[in-house]
């Protein structure tokens, strides 16, 4: 079930203030702070203060704000599009708030959230671009810290670039059809030659580069990004993956990729689920390959979103081969694979000095037949083994490894829904592992890690696997039972 998204009690909007009056009642520091904030706009400031302090008077003189040097009266608010009660006097602030509300003027009372119709944000100003950060009055210091961080991220030339974009908007809408072509132009504008020229202070060259881009008739070339969605938690997505999701025209995703990760793409991107879940194969791999080629030939920017890492049991090899054969450009973006997430959930060192210096990723599905797969031989020599799709093959893995000589007491860690809040952790030994197969309550993806290094994990938040065994044979009997399952 998806997590409920918390609701905002104050919805952010941008109010038109050009040439409009904004009234500020107060003569001290609170009034000066609001005057400086609103002074970043093209509003006409009306400061109502009978006894303004010297700093506020200096601001009024410098900014050209209107100063009403008289005792407060409700008539002084008339015609304002918003009002601030910033006197520092609670009774006066309450009176200002009541008068403004009666006159239909939205009001903000400084440090009195219960009197406010709106809250003023911490502002990152790159006019005409503005980023407003609000906390509904709960954390002004937090808002200022966020403002400082965002301010450092944004180029000082962003406003100039946005102004140039505004001047070209009409031409872009006339010359470019709505949809991919127009979106591609703006993406290239904000990330390509025009942006670089503005950054260098070369506004004339930036304009020329933008016009060249606008008049270019080159057909859009398709691009496929094979992106690792990680183990499930959306904040384990890489920054590159997030950027590509925001640029994608189409998101082709597997069933195991959570909705929260898919939703990190553009809202207007086309979303195409392609299944690949046990018992729910909506498309064959050949059909997925053909779909990616078709989308690339249409000039689409596509994110092929795969659970975990595309190159670890993600069948990316087949998709890359199909794209190469068709001449479609592609790239691979790694993701956090389930083994790493499961190990992190257990605080489990996958390699441990003096214990294990190598590791194996396997699905365990190659255990059929008489010969032991190479990875099983590595496990016996001390490698840590991470088994993907572990629940369905648990008994076979345990039986074959014990049969081959791995101790039944070898440590085992099991995680369902690695990285997610609803994860479940289990610990035990190789002899306990067959009990997993009967665990119908484990409906999420299961990751099993086997090896001596597992003994270094933190088992404080996990349940013992032995509690779910269906016999009282002890380790030796369980080992025999597990071995018998795979005997011919």
PDB file of N, CA and C in Angstrom, residues 241-320:
ATOM      1  N   UNK A 241      20.422   8.874 -12.197  1.00  0.00           N
ATOM      2  CA  UNK A 241      19.152   8.216 -12.506  1.00  0.00           C
ATOM      3  C   UNK A 241      17.994   9.200 -12.356  1.00  0.00           C
ATOM      4  N   UNK A 242      18.032  10.002 -11.309  1.00  0.00           N
ATOM      5  CA  UNK A 242      16.963  10.981 -11.083  1.00  0.00           C
ATOM      6  C   UNK A 242      16.918  12.005 -12.210  1.00  0.00           C
ATOM      7  N   UNK A 243      18.101  12.473 -12.638  1.00  0.00           N
ATOM      8  CA  UNK A 243      18.138  13.459 -13.728  1.00  0.00           C
ATOM      9  C   UNK A 243      17.557  12.880 -15.006  1.00  0.00           C
ATOM     10  N   UNK A 244      17.940  11.648 -15.333  1.00  0.00           N
ATOM     11  CA  UNK A 244      17.435  11.024 -16.555  1.00  0.00           C
ATOM     12  C   UNK A 244      15.926  10.787 -16.479  1.00  0.00           C
ATOM     13  N   UNK A 245      15.421  10.435 -15.307  1.00  0.00           N
ATOM     14  CA  UNK A 245      13.971  10.272 -15.143  1.00  0.00           C
ATOM     15  C   UNK A 245      13.242  11.589 -15.408  1.00  0.00           C
ATOM     16  N   UNK A 246      13.844  12.697 -14.976  1.00  0.00           N
ATOM     17  CA  UNK A 246      13.220  14.001 -15.181  1.00  0.00           C
ATOM     18  C   UNK A 246      13.269  14.442 -16.643  1.00  0.00           C
ATOM     19  N   UNK A 247      14.180  13.847 -17.440  1.00  0.00           N
ATOM     20  CA  UNK A 247      14.298  14.209 -18.852  1.00  0.00           C
ATOM     21  C   UNK A 247      13.553  13.249 -19.770  1.00  0.00           C
ATOM     22  N   UNK A 248      13.081  12.120 -19.223  1.00  0.00           N
ATOM     23  CA  UNK A 248      12.537  11.050 -20.072  1.00  0.00           C
ATOM     24  C   UNK A 248      11.159  11.382 -20.635  1.00  0.00           C
ATOM     25  N   UNK A 249      10.971  11.013 -21.915  1.00  0.00           N
ATOM     26  CA  UNK A 249       9.641  11.078 -22.522  1.00  0.00           C
ATOM     27  C   UNK A 249       8.829   9.843 -22.139  1.00  0.00           C
ATOM     28  N   UNK A 250       9.526   8.707 -21.987  1.00  0.00           N
ATOM     29  CA  UNK A 250       8.870   7.426 -21.696  1.00  0.00           C
ATOM     30  C   UNK A 250       9.661   6.713 -20.602  1.00  0.00           C
ATOM     31  N   UNK A 251       8.936   6.122 -19.638  1.00  0.00           N
ATOM     32  CA  UNK A 251       9.560   5.311 -18.591  1.00  0.00           C
ATOM     33  C   UNK A 251       9.025   3.892 -18.736  1.00  0.00           C
ATOM     34  N   UNK A 252       9.918   2.970 -19.079  1.00  0.00           N
ATOM     35  CA  UNK A 252       9.561   1.555 -19.229  1.00  0.00           C
ATOM     36  C   UNK A 252      10.055   0.852 -17.968  1.00  0.00           C
ATOM     37  N   UNK A 253       9.146   0.341 -17.157  1.00  0.00           N
ATOM     38  CA  UNK A 253       9.574  -0.157 -15.840  1.00  0.00           C
ATOM     39  C   UNK A 253       9.076  -1.566 -15.543  1.00  0.00           C
ATOM     40  N   UNK A 254       9.870  -2.272 -14.753  1.00  0.00           N
ATOM     41  CA  UNK A 254       9.512  -3.612 -14.303  1.00  0.00           C
ATOM     42  C   UNK A 254       8.499  -3.538 -13.169  1.00  0.00           C
ATOM     43  N   UNK A 255       7.825  -4.652 -12.923  1.00  0.00           N
ATOM     44  CA  UNK A 255       6.785  -4.701 -11.894  1.00  0.00           C
ATOM     45  C   UNK A 255       7.365  -4.527 -10.498  1.00  0.00           C
ATOM     46  N   UNK A 256       8.607  -4.959 -10.278  1.00  0.00           N
ATOM     47  CA  UNK A 256       9.197  -4.868  -8.947  1.00  0.00           C
ATOM     48  C   UNK A 256       9.643  -3.450  -8.578  1.00  0.00           C
ATOM     49  N   UNK A 257       9.679  -2.542  -9.544  1.00  0.00           N
ATOM     50  CA  UNK A 257      10.070  -1.156  -9.244  1.00  0.00           C
ATOM     51  C   UNK A 257       8.896  -0.463  -8.555  1.00  0.00           C
ATOM     52  N   UNK A 258       9.087   0.033  -7.319  1.00  0.00           N
ATOM     53  CA  UNK A 258       7.970   0.659  -6.594  1.00  0.00           C
ATOM     54  C   UNK A 258       7.437   1.907  -7.295  1.00  0.00           C
ATOM     55  N   UNK A 259       6.174   2.181  -7.087  1.00  0.00           N
ATOM     56  CA  UNK A 259       5.527   3.363  -7.664  1.00  0.00           C
ATOM     57  C   UNK A 259       6.247   4.639  -7.236  1.00  0.00           C
ATOM     58  N   UNK A 260       6.749   4.675  -5.997  1.00  0.00           N
ATOM     59  CA  UNK A 260       7.432   5.881  -5.498  1.00  0.00           C
ATOM     60  C   UNK A 260       8.664   6.208  -6.339  1.00  0.00           C
ATOM     61  N   UNK A 261       9.332   5.193  -6.878  1.00  0.00           N
ATOM     62  CA  UNK A 261      10.511   5.426  -7.729  1.00  0.00           C
ATOM     63  C   UNK A 261      10.070   5.875  -9.119  1.00  0.00           C
ATOM     64  N   UNK A 262       9.068   5.194  -9.682  1.00  0.00           N
ATOM     65  CA  UNK A 262       8.555   5.570 -11.007  1.00  0.00           C
ATOM     66  C   UNK A 262       8.054   7.024 -10.976  1.00  0.00           C
ATOM     67  N   UNK A 263       7.424   7.402  -9.856  1.00  0.00           N
ATOM     68  CA  UNK A 263       6.836   8.748  -9.723  1.00  0.00           C
ATOM     69  C   UNK A 263       7.889   9.842  -9.668  1.00  0.00           C
ATOM     70  N   UNK A 264       9.174   9.490  -9.566  1.00  0.00           N
ATOM     71  CA  UNK A 264      10.220  10.505  -9.552  1.00  0.00           C
ATOM     72  C   UNK A 264      10.500  11.047 -10.949  1.00  0.00           C
ATOM     73  N   UNK A 265       9.895  10.435 -11.974  1.00  0.00           N
ATOM     74  CA  UNK A 265      10.012  10.952 -13.329  1.00  0.00           C
ATOM     75  C   UNK A 265       9.078  12.132 -13.558  1.00  0.00           C
ATOM     76  N   UNK A 266       9.170  12.731 -14.754  1.00  0.00           N
ATOM     77  CA  UNK A 266       8.278  13.832 -15.108  1.00  0.00           C
ATOM     78  C   UNK A 266       6.831  13.377 -15.043  1.00  0.00           C
ATOM     79  N   UNK A 267       5.958  14.250 -14.578  1.00  0.00           N
ATOM     80  CA  UNK A 267       4.541  13.877 -14.442  1.00  0.00           C
ATOM     81  C   UNK A 267       3.898  13.557 -15.786  1.00  0.00           C
ATOM     82  N   UNK A 268       4.379  14.207 -16.864  1.00  0.00           N
ATOM     83  CA  UNK A 268       3.752  13.983 -18.162  1.00  0.00           C
ATOM     84  C   UNK A 268       4.476  12.921 -18.987  1.00  0.00           C
ATOM     85  N   UNK A 269       5.455  12.237 -18.387  1.00  0.00           N
ATOM     86  CA  UNK A 269       6.129  11.153 -19.113  1.00  0.00           C
ATOM     87  C   UNK A 269       5.180   9.968 -19.256  1.00  0.00           C
ATOM     88  N   UNK A 270       5.265   9.287 -20.408  1.00  0.00           N
ATOM     89  CA  UNK A 270       4.461   8.079 -20.619  1.00  0.00           C
ATOM     90  C   UNK A 270       5.077   6.948 -19.796  1.00  0.00           C
ATOM     91  N   UNK A 271       4.245   6.199 -19.098  1.00  0.00           N
ATOM     92  CA  UNK A 271       4.740   5.106 -18.254  1.00  0.00           C
ATOM     93  C   UNK A 271       4.257   3.779 -18.823  1.00  0.00           C
ATOM     94  N   UNK A 272       5.197   2.869 -19.069  1.00  0.00           N
ATOM     95  CA  UNK A 272       4.855   1.581 -19.671  1.00  0.00           C
ATOM     96  C   UNK A 272       5.348   0.452 -18.764  1.00  0.00           C
ATOM     97  N   UNK A 273       4.460  -0.186 -17.994  1.00  0.00           N
ATOM     98  CA  UNK A 273       4.876  -1.334 -17.178  1.00  0.00           C
ATOM     99  C   UNK A 273       5.075  -2.555 -18.075  1.00  0.00           C
ATOM    100  N   UNK A 274       6.137  -3.316 -17.821  1.00  0.00           N
ATOM    101  CA  UNK A 274       6.405  -4.483 -18.666  1.00  0.00           C
ATOM    102  C   UNK A 274       6.527  -5.769 -17.853  1.00  0.00           C
ATOM    103  N   UNK A 275       5.984  -5.766 -16.641  1.00  0.00           N
ATOM    104  CA  UNK A 275       5.858  -7.009 -15.890  1.00  0.00           C
ATOM    105  C   UNK A 275       7.170  -7.573 -15.416  1.00  0.00           C
ATOM    106  N   UNK A 276       7.464  -8.787 -15.841  1.00  0.00           N
ATOM    107  CA  UNK A 276       8.644  -9.548 -15.439  1.00  0.00           C
ATOM    108  C   UNK A 276       8.581  -9.937 -13.967  1.00  0.00           C
ATOM    109  N   UNK A 277       7.377 -10.138 -13.453  1.00  0.00           N
ATOM    110  CA  UNK A 277       7.229 -10.613 -12.090  1.00  0.00           C
ATOM    111  C   UNK A 277       6.748 -12.053 -12.122  1.00  0.00           C
ATOM    112  N   UNK A 278       7.129 -12.826 -11.102  1.00  0.00           N
ATOM    113  CA  UNK A 278       6.772 -14.239 -11.096  1.00  0.00           C
ATOM    114  C   UNK A 278       5.264 -14.407 -11.222  1.00  0.00           C
ATOM    115  N   UNK A 279       4.836 -15.195 -12.195  1.00  0.00           N
ATOM    116  CA  UNK A 279       3.404 -15.429 -12.404  1.00  0.00           C
ATOM    117  C   UNK A 279       2.696 -14.286 -13.083  1.00  0.00           C
ATOM    118  N   UNK A 280       3.445 -13.271 -13.580  1.00  0.00           N
ATOM    119  CA  UNK A 280       2.799 -12.071 -14.132  1.00  0.00           C
ATOM    120  C   UNK A 280       3.642 -11.520 -15.277  1.00  0.00           C
ATOM    121  N   UNK A 281       4.019 -12.372 -16.227  1.00  0.00           N
ATOM    122  CA  UNK A 281       4.888 -11.951 -17.343  1.00  0.00           C
ATOM    123  C   UNK A 281       4.044 -11.269 -18.425  1.00  0.00           C
ATOM    124  N   UNK A 282       3.909  -9.958 -18.306  1.00  0.00           N
ATOM    125  CA  UNK A 282       3.066  -9.242 -19.259  1.00  0.00           C
ATOM    126  C   UNK A 282       3.737  -9.094 -20.616  1.00  0.00           C
ATOM    127  N   UNK A 283       5.077  -9.090 -20.667  1.00  0.00           N
ATOM    128  CA  UNK A 283       5.785  -9.000 -21.947  1.00  0.00           C
ATOM    129  C   UNK A 283       6.987  -9.932 -21.902  1.00  0.00           C
ATOM    130  N   UNK A 284       7.261 -10.591 -23.015  1.00  0.00           N
ATOM    131  CA  UNK A 284       8.467 -11.413 -23.101  1.00  0.00           C
ATOM    132  C   UNK A 284       9.675 -10.491 -23.257  1.00  0.00           C
ATOM    133  N   UNK A 285      10.872 -11.032 -23.020  1.00  0.00           N
ATOM    134  CA  UNK A 285      12.075 -10.225 -23.186  1.00  0.00           C
ATOM    135  C   UNK A 285      12.222  -9.756 -24.626  1.00  0.00           C
ATOM    136  N   UNK A 286      11.880 -10.592 -25.585  1.00  0.00           N
ATOM    137  CA  UNK A 286      11.964 -10.192 -26.999  1.00  0.00           C
ATOM    138  C   UNK A 286      11.033  -9.020 -27.284  1.00  0.00           C
ATOM    139  N   UNK A 287       9.841  -9.040 -26.678  1.00  0.00           N
ATOM    140  CA  UNK A 287       8.885  -7.933 -26.870  1.00  0.00           C
ATOM    141  C   UNK A 287       9.410  -6.648 -26.244  1.00  0.00           C
ATOM    142  N   UNK A 288      10.061  -6.766 -25.099  1.00  0.00           N
ATOM    143  CA  UNK A 288      10.639  -5.575 -24.451  1.00  0.00           C
ATOM    144  C   UNK A 288      11.764  -5.016 -25.319  1.00  0.00           C
ATOM    145  N   UNK A 289      12.618  -5.896 -25.837  1.00  0.00           N
ATOM    146  CA  UNK A 289      13.693  -5.441 -26.725  1.00  0.00           C
ATOM    147  C   UNK A 289      13.122  -4.672 -27.918  1.00  0.00           C
ATOM    148  N   UNK A 290      12.073  -5.241 -28.534  1.00  0.00           N
ATOM    149  CA  UNK A 290      11.454  -4.613 -29.713  1.00  0.00           C
ATOM    150  C   UNK A 290      10.835  -3.270 -29.348  1.00  0.00           C
ATOM    151  N   UNK A 291      10.237  -3.180 -28.158  1.00  0.00           N
ATOM    152  CA  UNK A 291       9.630  -1.927 -27.707  1.00  0.00           C
ATOM    153  C   UNK A 291      10.680  -0.842 -27.548  1.00  0.00           C
ATOM    154  N   UNK A 292      11.807  -1.168 -26.926  1.00  0.00           N
ATOM    155  CA  UNK A 292      12.875  -0.182 -26.729  1.00  0.00           C
ATOM    156  C   UNK A 292      13.423   0.307 -28.066  1.00  0.00           C
ATOM    157  N   UNK A 293      13.612  -0.618 -29.010  1.00  0.00           N
ATOM    158  CA  UNK A 293      14.101  -0.232 -30.340  1.00  0.00           C
ATOM    159  C   UNK A 293      13.100   0.698 -31.022  1.00  0.00           C
ATOM    160  N   UNK A 294      11.814   0.347 -30.950  1.00  0.00           N
ATOM    161  CA  UNK A 294      10.771   1.165 -31.583  1.00  0.00           C
ATOM    162  C   UNK A 294      10.737   2.573 -30.992  1.00  0.00           C
ATOM    163  N   UNK A 295      10.803   2.675 -29.676  1.00  0.00           N
ATOM    164  CA  UNK A 295      10.781   3.992 -29.023  1.00  0.00           C
ATOM    165  C   UNK A 295      12.015   4.810 -29.412  1.00  0.00           C
ATOM    166  N   UNK A 296      13.176   4.153 -29.490  1.00  0.00           N
ATOM    167  CA  UNK A 296      14.395   4.839 -29.898  1.00  0.00           C
ATOM    168  C   UNK A 296      14.298   5.354 -31.320  1.00  0.00           C
ATOM    169  N   UNK A 297      13.714   4.551 -32.215  1.00  0.00           N
ATOM    170  CA  UNK A 297      13.567   4.957 -33.615  1.00  0.00           C
ATOM    171  C   UNK A 297      12.575   6.111 -33.761  1.00  0.00           C
ATOM    172  N   UNK A 298      11.679   6.264 -32.794  1.00  0.00           N
ATOM    173  CA  UNK A 298      10.733   7.386 -32.800  1.00  0.00           C
ATOM    174  C   UNK A 298      11.360   8.676 -32.256  1.00  0.00           C
ATOM    175  N   UNK A 299      12.625   8.594 -31.832  1.00  0.00           N
ATOM    176  CA  UNK A 299      13.303   9.784 -31.314  1.00  0.00           C
ATOM    177  C   UNK A 299      13.006  10.068 -29.856  1.00  0.00           C
ATOM    178  N   UNK A 300      12.495   9.069 -29.154  1.00  0.00           N
ATOM    179  CA  UNK A 300      12.120   9.285 -27.751  1.00  0.00           C
ATOM    180  C   UNK A 300      13.342   9.145 -26.831  1.00  0.00           C
ATOM    181  N   UNK A 301      13.305   9.907 -25.739  1.00  0.00           N
ATOM    182  CA  UNK A 301      14.272   9.714 -24.655  1.00  0.00           C
ATOM    183  C   UNK A 301      13.608   8.772 -23.655  1.00  0.00           C
ATOM    184  N   UNK A 302      14.200   7.609 -23.466  1.00  0.00           N
ATOM    185  CA  UNK A 302      13.560   6.539 -22.705  1.00  0.00           C
ATOM    186  C   UNK A 302      14.422   6.164 -21.507  1.00  0.00           C
ATOM    187  N   UNK A 303      13.771   5.965 -20.363  1.00  0.00           N
ATOM    188  CA  UNK A 303      14.432   5.337 -19.219  1.00  0.00           C
ATOM    189  C   UNK A 303      13.849   3.945 -19.062  1.00  0.00           C
ATOM    190  N   UNK A 304      14.709   2.952 -19.217  1.00  0.00           N
ATOM    191  CA  UNK A 304      14.325   1.560 -18.957  1.00  0.00           C
ATOM    192  C   UNK A 304      14.708   1.287 -17.505  1.00  0.00           C
ATOM    193  N   UNK A 305      13.694   1.305 -16.632  1.00  0.00           N
ATOM    194  CA  UNK A 305      13.919   1.269 -15.183  1.00  0.00           C
ATOM    195  C   UNK A 305      13.866  -0.171 -14.690  1.00  0.00           C
ATOM    196  N   UNK A 306      15.015  -0.626 -14.160  1.00  0.00           N
ATOM    197  CA  UNK A 306      15.126  -2.015 -13.711  1.00  0.00           C
ATOM    198  C   UNK A 306      15.392  -2.058 -12.211  1.00  0.00           C
ATOM    199  N   UNK A 307      14.783  -3.009 -11.540  1.00  0.00           N
ATOM    200  CA  UNK A 307      15.012  -3.164 -10.110  1.00  0.00           C
ATOM    201  C   UNK A 307      16.485  -3.477  -9.847  1.00  0.00           C
ATOM    202  N   UNK A 308      17.026  -2.907  -8.789  1.00  0.00           N
ATOM    203  CA  UNK A 308      18.428  -3.160  -8.447  1.00  0.00           C
ATOM    204  C   UNK A 308      19.375  -2.538  -9.443  1.00  0.00           C
ATOM    205  N   UNK A 309      20.302  -3.331  -9.972  1.00  0.00           N
ATOM    206  CA  UNK A 309      21.273  -2.873 -10.965  1.00  0.00           C
ATOM    207  C   UNK A 309      20.985  -3.573 -12.291  1.00  0.00           C
ATOM    208  N   UNK A 310      21.014  -2.836 -13.415  1.00  0.00           N
ATOM    209  CA  UNK A 310      20.667  -3.452 -14.708  1.00  0.00           C
ATOM    210  C   UNK A 310      21.571  -4.618 -15.094  1.00  0.00           C
ATOM    211  N   UNK A 311      22.809  -4.607 -14.601  1.00  0.00           N
ATOM    212  CA  UNK A 311      23.787  -5.592 -15.038  1.00  0.00           C
ATOM    213  C   UNK A 311      23.875  -6.802 -14.098  1.00  0.00           C
ATOM    214  N   UNK A 312      23.042  -6.812 -13.053  1.00  0.00           N
ATOM    215  CA  UNK A 312      23.012  -7.945 -12.121  1.00  0.00           C
ATOM    216  C   UNK A 312      21.649  -8.623 -12.241  1.00  0.00           C
ATOM    217  N   UNK A 313      21.589  -9.703 -12.987  1.00  0.00           N
ATOM    218  CA  UNK A 313      20.351 -10.453 -13.228  1.00  0.00           C
ATOM    219  C   UNK A 313      19.235  -9.558 -13.783  1.00  0.00           C
ATOM    220  N   UNK A 314      19.623  -8.509 -14.505  1.00  0.00           N
ATOM    221  CA  UNK A 314      18.639  -7.595 -15.066  1.00  0.00           C
ATOM    222  C   UNK A 314      18.390  -7.790 -16.547  1.00  0.00           C
ATOM    223  N   UNK A 315      19.042  -8.764 -17.166  1.00  0.00           N
ATOM    224  CA  UNK A 315      18.907  -9.067 -18.600  1.00  0.00           C
ATOM    225  C   UNK A 315      19.231  -7.860 -19.479  1.00  0.00           C
ATOM    226  N   UNK A 316      20.075  -6.986 -18.940  1.00  0.00           N
ATOM    227  CA  UNK A 316      20.473  -5.810 -19.724  1.00  0.00           C
ATOM    228  C   UNK A 316      21.288  -6.204 -20.949  1.00  0.00           C
ATOM    229  N   UNK A 317      22.003  -7.310 -20.877  1.00  0.00           N
ATOM    230  CA  UNK A 317      22.831  -7.737 -22.005  1.00  0.00           C
ATOM    231  C   UNK A 317      22.018  -7.919 -23.261  1.00  0.00           C
ATOM    232  N   UNK A 318      20.822  -8.542 -23.137  1.00  0.00           N
ATOM    233  CA  UNK A 318      19.966  -8.770 -24.304  1.00  0.00           C
ATOM    234  C   UNK A 318      19.430  -7.454 -24.858  1.00  0.00           C
ATOM    235  N   UNK A 319      19.092  -6.530 -23.958  1.00  0.00           N
ATOM    236  CA  UNK A 319      18.552  -5.240 -24.401  1.00  0.00           C
ATOM    237  C   UNK A 319      19.637  -4.406 -25.068  1.00  0.00           C
ATOM    238  N   UNK A 320      20.845  -4.430 -24.516  1.00  0.00           N
ATOM    239  CA  UNK A 320      21.951  -3.684 -25.134  1.00  0.00           C
ATOM    240  C   UNK A 320      22.277  -4.244 -26.520  1.00  0.00           C
TER     241      UNK A 320
END
